[in-house]
Tab-separated table of C-alpha atoms and ligand atoms in Angstrom:
chain	number	residue	atom	x	y	z
A	1098	MET	CA	0.000	0.000	0.000
A	1099	SER	CA	1.352	3.394	-0.855
A	1100	SER	CA	0.357	6.285	1.284
A	1101	ARG	CA	0.623	9.978	0.435
A	1102	ILE	CA	1.716	12.018	3.429
A	1103	ASP	CA	2.044	15.837	3.546
A	1104	LEU	CA	3.180	16.998	6.980
A	1105	HIS	CA	3.163	20.822	6.825
A	1106	THR	CA	0.160	22.981	5.883
A	1107	HIS	CA	-1.483	26.212	7.055
A	1108	SER	CA	-5.099	27.236	7.533
A	1109	ARG	CA	-6.753	30.561	8.285
A	1110	ALA	CA	-5.938	29.904	11.951
A	1111	SER	CA	-2.629	31.474	10.894
A	1112	ASP	CA	-1.798	32.697	7.389
A	1113	GLY	CA	-3.355	30.111	5.092
A	1114	THR	CA	-6.361	31.158	3.037
A	1115	GLN	CA	-8.547	28.082	3.707
A	1116	SER	CA	-10.504	27.212	6.835
A	1117	PRO	CA	-9.307	24.003	8.525
A	1118	THR	CA	-12.377	22.270	7.046
A	1119	GLU	CA	-11.664	23.496	3.516
A	1120	LEU	CA	-8.032	22.457	3.924
A	1121	MET	CA	-8.906	18.884	4.972
A	1122	GLU	CA	-11.392	18.596	2.100
A	1123	ALA	CA	-8.770	19.857	-0.327
A	1124	ALA	CA	-6.251	17.357	1.072
A	1125	ALA	CA	-8.650	14.493	0.447
A	1126	ALA	CA	-9.380	15.804	-3.049
A	1127	ALA	CA	-5.627	15.982	-3.721
A	1128	GLY	CA	-5.362	12.282	-2.910
A	1129	LEU	CA	-3.540	12.652	0.401
A	1130	ASP	CA	-3.922	9.966	3.063
A	1131	VAL	CA	-2.217	11.865	5.891
A	1132	VAL	CA	-2.034	15.621	6.392
A	1133	GLY	CA	-0.205	17.603	9.060
A	1134	LEU	CA	-1.843	20.881	10.079
A	1135	THR	CA	0.959	23.154	11.279
A	1136	ASP	CA	-0.323	26.685	11.737
A	1137	HIS	CA	2.168	29.264	12.947
A	1138	ASP	CA	2.443	29.246	16.742
A	1139	SER	CA	-1.145	28.106	17.312
A	1140	PHE	CA	-3.311	25.052	18.016
A	1141	ALA	CA	-6.448	27.002	17.096
A	1142	GLY	CA	-7.253	24.988	13.955
A	1143	TRP	CA	-6.834	21.522	15.471
A	1144	ASP	CA	-10.363	20.768	16.650
A	1145	GLU	CA	-12.119	21.857	13.482
A	1146	ALA	CA	-9.519	20.051	11.372
A	1147	ALA	CA	-9.996	16.800	13.321
A	1148	VAL	CA	-13.734	16.770	12.655
A	1149	ALA	CA	-13.271	17.647	8.990
A	1150	ALA	CA	-10.467	15.105	8.505
A	1151	GLY	CA	-12.697	12.346	9.877
A	1152	ARG	CA	-15.456	13.303	7.456
A	1153	ALA	CA	-13.100	13.698	4.504
A	1154	GLY	CA	-11.300	10.405	5.153
A	1155	VAL	CA	-7.799	11.736	5.750
A	1156	ALA	CA	-5.668	11.132	8.835
A	1157	LEU	CA	-4.731	14.340	10.651
A	1158	VAL	CA	-1.354	14.808	12.319
A	1159	ARG	CA	-1.643	17.696	14.777
A	1160	GLY	CA	1.249	20.108	14.674
A	1161	ILE	CA	2.377	23.698	14.881
A	1162	GLU	CA	5.205	25.716	13.269
A	1163	ILE	CA	7.051	27.782	15.842
A	1164	SER	CA	8.785	31.064	14.954
A	1165	ALA	CA	12.261	30.690	16.441
A	1166	ARG	CA	15.659	32.326	16.109
A	1167	TYR	CA	19.110	30.770	15.925
A	1168	ASP	CA	22.184	32.953	15.973
A	1169	GLY	CA	20.127	35.940	14.888
A	1170	LEU	CA	18.494	34.138	11.964
A	1171	GLY	CA	14.839	33.183	11.718
A	1172	VAL	CA	14.246	29.427	11.833
A	1173	HIS	CA	10.876	27.688	11.826
A	1174	LEU	CA	10.454	24.685	14.098
A	1175	LEU	CA	7.699	22.177	13.391
A	1176	ALA	CA	6.349	20.448	16.493
A	1177	TYR	CA	4.223	17.356	16.040
A	1178	LEU	CA	1.760	16.144	18.660
A	1179	PRO	CA	2.759	18.364	21.577
A	1180	ASP	CA	0.357	18.651	24.509
A	1181	PRO	CA	-1.598	21.818	23.653
A	1182	THR	CA	-2.203	22.504	27.351
A	1183	HIS	CA	1.474	22.283	28.448
A	1184	PRO	CA	1.717	25.604	30.358
A	1185	PRO	CA	5.295	26.624	29.409
A	1186	LEU	CA	4.616	25.888	25.730
A	1187	VAL	CA	1.306	27.761	25.832
A	1188	ALA	CA	3.082	30.736	27.421
A	1189	ALA	CA	5.916	30.666	24.876
A	1190	LEU	CA	3.464	30.658	21.972
A	1191	ALA	CA	1.430	33.481	23.472
A	1192	ARG	CA	4.581	35.595	23.639
A	1193	ILE	CA	5.339	34.957	19.955
A	1194	LEU	CA	1.776	35.676	18.851
A	1195	ASP	CA	1.750	38.887	20.851
A	1196	GLY	CA	5.044	39.983	19.293
A	1197	ARG	CA	3.654	39.369	15.820
A	1198	THR	CA	0.438	41.325	16.343
A	1199	SER	CA	1.842	44.137	18.473
A	1200	ARG	CA	4.188	45.347	15.737
A	1201	MET	CA	1.339	45.935	13.292
A	1202	PRO	CA	0.726	49.614	14.116
A	1203	ALA	CA	4.438	50.300	13.510
A	1204	VAL	CA	4.339	48.506	10.147
A	1205	VAL	CA	1.254	50.440	9.066
A	1206	ALA	CA	2.892	53.708	10.153
A	1207	ARG	CA	6.022	52.916	8.122
A	1208	LEU	CA	3.987	52.132	5.025
A	1209	ARG	CA	1.910	55.299	5.453
A	1210	ALA	CA	5.140	57.268	5.818
A	1211	ILE	CA	6.107	56.261	2.273
A	1212	GLY	CA	2.700	57.274	0.938
A	1213	ILE	CA	0.718	54.036	1.024
A	1214	GLU	CA	-2.817	54.676	2.258
A	1215	ILE	CA	-3.165	51.549	4.367
A	1216	THR	CA	-4.913	51.452	7.751
A	1217	GLU	CA	-4.810	49.068	10.714
A	1218	ALA	CA	-8.449	48.206	9.916
A	1219	ASP	CA	-7.433	47.094	6.400
A	1220	VAL	CA	-4.927	44.668	7.911
A	1221	ALA	CA	-7.312	43.428	10.614
A	1222	ALA	CA	-9.906	42.668	7.942
A	1223	GLU	CA	-7.429	40.373	6.161
A	1224	ALA	CA	-6.392	38.624	9.386
A	1225	GLY	CA	-10.001	37.510	9.944
A	1226	ASP	CA	-9.997	34.248	11.959
A	1227	SER	CA	-6.261	34.208	12.542
A	1228	VAL	CA	-5.074	34.167	16.133
A	1229	ALA	CA	-2.418	36.747	15.254
A	1230	THR	CA	-1.854	39.324	12.558
A	1231	GLY	CA	1.314	38.728	10.569
A	1232	ARG	CA	3.116	40.058	7.551
A	1233	PRO	CA	1.114	37.843	5.153
A	1234	HIS	CA	-2.034	39.681	6.250
A	1235	ILE	CA	-0.423	43.051	5.553
A	1236	ALA	CA	0.584	41.643	2.186
A	1237	ASP	CA	-3.034	40.665	1.536
A	1238	ALA	CA	-4.170	44.179	2.456
A	1239	LEU	CA	-1.625	45.640	0.003
A	1240	VAL	CA	-2.987	43.334	-2.702
A	1241	ARG	CA	-6.559	44.363	-1.954
A	1242	LEU	CA	-5.568	48.042	-2.088
A	1243	GLY	CA	-4.013	47.449	-5.496
A	1244	VAL	CA	-0.511	48.374	-4.339
A	1245	VAL	CA	0.979	45.002	-5.343
A	1246	ALA	CA	-0.162	41.993	-7.354
A	1247	ASP	CA	0.451	39.246	-4.813
A	1248	ARG	CA	2.014	38.337	-1.463
A	1249	ASP	CA	5.429	37.673	-2.987
A	1250	GLU	CA	5.603	41.150	-4.484
A	1251	ALA	CA	4.495	42.648	-1.151
A	1252	PHE	CA	7.357	40.896	0.650
A	1253	ALA	CA	9.908	41.740	-2.018
A	1254	ARG	CA	9.035	45.421	-2.157
A	1255	TYR	CA	7.856	46.281	1.333
A	1256	LEU	CA	7.867	43.582	4.012
A	1257	SER	CA	11.106	41.590	3.928
A	1258	ALA	CA	14.015	42.553	6.172
A	1259	GLY	CA	15.607	45.720	4.854
A	1260	ARG	CA	12.480	46.878	3.000
A	1261	PRO	CA	10.629	50.039	4.106
A	1262	GLY	CA	7.748	48.290	5.913
A	1263	TYR	CA	9.893	45.861	7.891
A	1264	VAL	CA	9.632	45.834	11.672
A	1265	ASP	CA	11.397	43.153	13.712
A	1266	ARG	CA	9.490	41.024	16.195
A	1267	TYR	CA	10.170	38.628	19.042
A	1268	ALA	CA	11.058	35.002	18.204
A	1269	ALA	CA	11.898	32.213	20.647
A	1270	ASP	CA	15.399	30.749	20.969
A	1271	LEU	CA	15.565	27.631	18.751
A	1272	GLY	CA	17.470	25.401	21.186
A	1273	ASP	CA	15.165	26.343	24.036
A	1274	MET	CA	12.124	25.628	21.867
A	1275	VAL	CA	13.454	22.201	20.866
A	1276	GLY	CA	13.694	21.347	24.557
A	1277	LEU	CA	10.289	22.824	25.308
A	1278	VAL	CA	8.581	20.840	22.536
A	1279	VAL	CA	10.097	17.617	23.875
A	1280	ALA	CA	9.015	18.563	27.405
A	1281	ALA	CA	5.491	19.036	26.028
A	1282	GLY	CA	5.532	15.495	24.603
A	1283	GLY	CA	6.011	16.655	21.023
A	1284	VAL	CA	8.442	15.828	18.236
A	1285	PRO	CA	10.563	18.768	16.990
A	1286	VAL	CA	11.493	18.913	13.299
A	1287	ILE	CA	13.215	21.892	11.662
A	1288	ALA	CA	11.086	23.283	8.836
A	1289	HIS	CA	12.840	24.102	5.529
A	1290	PRO	CA	16.267	24.247	7.273
A	1291	TRP	CA	17.959	25.857	4.280
A	1292	GLY	CA	15.073	28.028	3.241
A	1293	ARG	CA	15.077	31.817	3.327
A	1294	GLY	CA	18.292	33.156	4.754
A	1295	ASN	CA	19.725	29.918	6.117
A	1296	ASP	CA	22.162	27.508	4.529
A	1297	LEU	CA	24.969	25.056	5.160
A	1298	ALA	CA	27.045	27.782	6.799
A	1299	SER	CA	24.470	28.949	9.329
A	1300	LEU	CA	22.710	25.647	9.977
A	1301	GLY	CA	25.094	22.857	8.955
A	1302	GLU	CA	25.838	19.456	10.409
A	1303	GLU	CA	27.712	20.782	13.441
A	1304	GLN	CA	24.911	23.125	14.463
A	1305	LEU	CA	22.256	20.502	13.778
A	1306	ASP	CA	24.212	17.981	15.855
A	1307	GLY	CA	24.099	20.415	18.758
A	1308	LEU	CA	20.345	20.741	18.373
A	1309	ALA	CA	19.964	16.958	18.102
A	1310	ALA	CA	21.670	16.723	21.489
A	1311	ARG	CA	18.850	18.871	22.870
A	1312	GLY	CA	16.193	16.627	21.350
A	1313	LEU	CA	15.799	17.681	17.735
A	1314	ALA	CA	14.180	14.686	15.999
A	1315	GLY	CA	13.980	15.529	12.314
A	1316	LEU	CA	14.643	17.699	9.287
A	1317	GLU	CA	12.147	18.773	6.648
A	1318	VAL	CA	14.272	17.914	3.630
A	1319	ASP	CA	11.748	17.842	0.795
A	1320	HIS	CA	10.460	21.415	0.617
A	1321	GLN	CA	10.091	23.895	-2.235
A	1322	ASP	CA	12.758	26.156	-0.706
A	1323	HIS	CA	15.384	23.416	-1.288
A	1324	ASP	CA	16.881	22.607	-4.677
A	1325	ASP	CA	18.038	19.079	-5.510
A	1326	ALA	CA	21.576	19.676	-4.235
A	1327	ALA	CA	20.308	21.003	-0.891
A	1328	ARG	CA	18.022	17.990	-0.537
A	1329	VAL	CA	20.897	15.574	-1.165
A	1330	SER	CA	23.099	17.335	1.411
A	1331	LEU	CA	20.345	17.562	4.033
A	1332	ARG	CA	19.435	13.910	3.531
A	1333	GLY	CA	23.078	13.006	4.182
A	1334	ILE	CA	23.152	15.067	7.364
A	1335	ALA	CA	19.903	13.489	8.551
A	1336	ARG	CA	21.392	10.046	7.957
A	1337	ASN	CA	24.589	10.912	9.845
A	1338	LEU	CA	22.662	12.330	12.800
A	1339	ASP	CA	19.913	9.676	12.719
A	1340	LEU	CA	17.208	12.307	12.200
A	1341	VAL	CA	13.782	11.668	10.676
A	1342	VAL	CA	13.392	13.029	7.117
A	1343	THR	CA	10.106	14.707	6.257
A	1344	GLY	CA	8.646	16.279	3.131
A	1345	SER	CA	5.727	18.636	2.710
A	1346	SER	CA	4.013	21.243	0.614
A	1347	ASP	CA	3.939	24.062	3.224
A	1348	HIS	CA	0.597	24.791	1.578
A	1349	HIS	CA	-0.994	28.186	2.347
A	1350	GLY	CA	-4.071	27.901	0.093
A	1351	ALA	CA	-3.989	30.729	-2.410
A	1352	GLY	CA	-1.429	32.536	-0.249
A	1353	LYS	CA	1.669	30.888	-1.674
A	1354	VAL	CA	2.101	29.840	-5.281
A	1355	GLY	CA	3.971	26.637	-6.132
A	1356	HIS	CA	3.057	24.972	-2.832
A	1357	ASP	CA	0.177	22.727	-3.911
A	1358	LEU	CA	-0.914	20.030	-1.458
A	1359	GLY	CA	1.217	16.922	-1.913
A	1360	CYS	CA	3.913	18.611	-4.025
A	1361	ASN	CA	6.419	17.032	-1.617
A	1362	THR	CA	5.617	14.085	0.616
A	1363	THR	CA	6.977	12.125	3.581
A	1364	ALA	CA	7.854	8.419	3.338
A	1365	PRO	CA	5.551	6.173	5.408
A	1366	GLU	CA	8.482	4.690	7.358
A	1367	GLU	CA	9.655	8.190	8.317
A	1368	LEU	CA	6.167	9.062	9.593
A	1369	GLU	CA	6.213	5.812	11.595
A	1370	ARG	CA	9.480	6.858	13.236
A	1371	LEU	CA	8.035	10.252	14.027
A	1372	LEU	CA	4.882	8.769	15.573
A	1373	ASP	CA	6.977	6.291	17.595
A	1374	LEU	CA	8.971	9.205	18.996
A	1375	ALA	CA	5.733	10.956	19.960
A	1376	ARG	CA	4.594	7.831	21.810
A	1377	VAL	CA	7.883	7.642	23.731
A	1378	SER	CA	7.772	11.368	24.411
A	1379	GLY	CA	4.219	11.169	25.729
A	1380	GLY	CA	2.373	12.884	22.892
A	1381	GLY	CA	0.094	11.244	20.327
B	2555	LIG	P1	5.648	37.292	10.429
B	2555	LIG	O1	5.700	36.140	11.377
B	2555	LIG	O2	4.503	38.200	10.675
B	2555	LIG	O3	6.956	38.017	10.352
B	2555	LIG	O4	5.392	36.660	8.979
B	2555	LIG	C1	6.217	35.621	8.536
B	2555	LIG	C2	5.480	34.742	7.558
B	2555	LIG	O5	5.380	35.411	6.323
B	2555	LIG	C3	6.219	33.465	7.235
B	2555	LIG	O6	5.905	32.456	8.140
B	2555	LIG	C4	5.747	33.144	5.842
B	2555	LIG	O7	4.500	32.442	5.883
B	2555	LIG	C5	5.516	34.502	5.241
B	2555	LIG	N1	6.655	34.951	4.418
B	2555	LIG	C6	7.891	35.294	4.844
B	2555	LIG	N2	8.670	35.691	3.825
B	2555	LIG	C7	7.897	35.611	2.703
B	2555	LIG	C8	8.124	35.907	1.316
B	2555	LIG	N3	9.303	36.358	0.876
B	2555	LIG	N4	7.107	35.689	0.457
B	2555	LIG	C9	5.911	35.242	0.904
B	2555	LIG	N5	5.645	34.956	2.193
B	2555	LIG	C10	6.620	35.146	3.090
B	2556	LIG	ZN1	2.992	30.849	6.839
B	2557	LIG	FE1	7.943	28.186	7.567
B	2558	LIG	FE1	4.945	26.919	6.967
């Protein structure tokens, strides 16, 4: 039996454009058997997704994607099956969500200062059901106002580091978060390790070995941010460090082009390893 497994997707609980129900229905329609819901820093979509997954006939893997920082660089940490009531984890996520939302007035002010007639209400309208307001929602507001054509253009022109609308925000320390996820019974996997801004030099085997010593369990190797050469290198590092290898779409609905559900997948035996680790760790 072959099984199609996509372990990293986003709903409107963070910055995806589909409700958890729509996302699970789309996953079934795309022929997926297993789908991981990994909204940024929030469990808010889990309950709705579980009901919808049952109806749609897909297996849900509950996860989150945590906004962390390593040596000054942004790194995203996937956490599978953590206890969503674990108080230190809940507190850490609340701090991240607050940092994301609380910088919004400053971003709007910076954009207005360069002549863009955007308001905080415009951004709030795009955030809708999301538990926090992030840059993708500002991007959506800029699209709606006709300032840019899509999210990518909004980031490239206004929202990425160094662009006029950029305002830094709090992110958790990566090593601390790895430990916290394990303490919460979850399985920590680094999302797109060599995606935006990071590479072999900043997050190579030595650094990953140090994180493995703190409980890091896996690497998301098959991701659209990685070319073939990066995937080969990361797979080799995962083998050397005995880390689980995952693959995913990082689907955001209409919010990210080229990230269709199932465009990358995880091997069934790798998912088994991940679920075994969750059982040992107390999650699942
Ligand atoms: P924030 O946490 O508010 O700083 O927003 C970060 C989120 O914006 C990331 O998790 C991505 O989903 C999205 N993002 C970051 N960079 C880009 C980019 N260059 N193009 C499109 N989306 C991006
Ligand atoms: Zn996102
Ligand atoms: Fe990410
Ligand atoms: Fe993601």
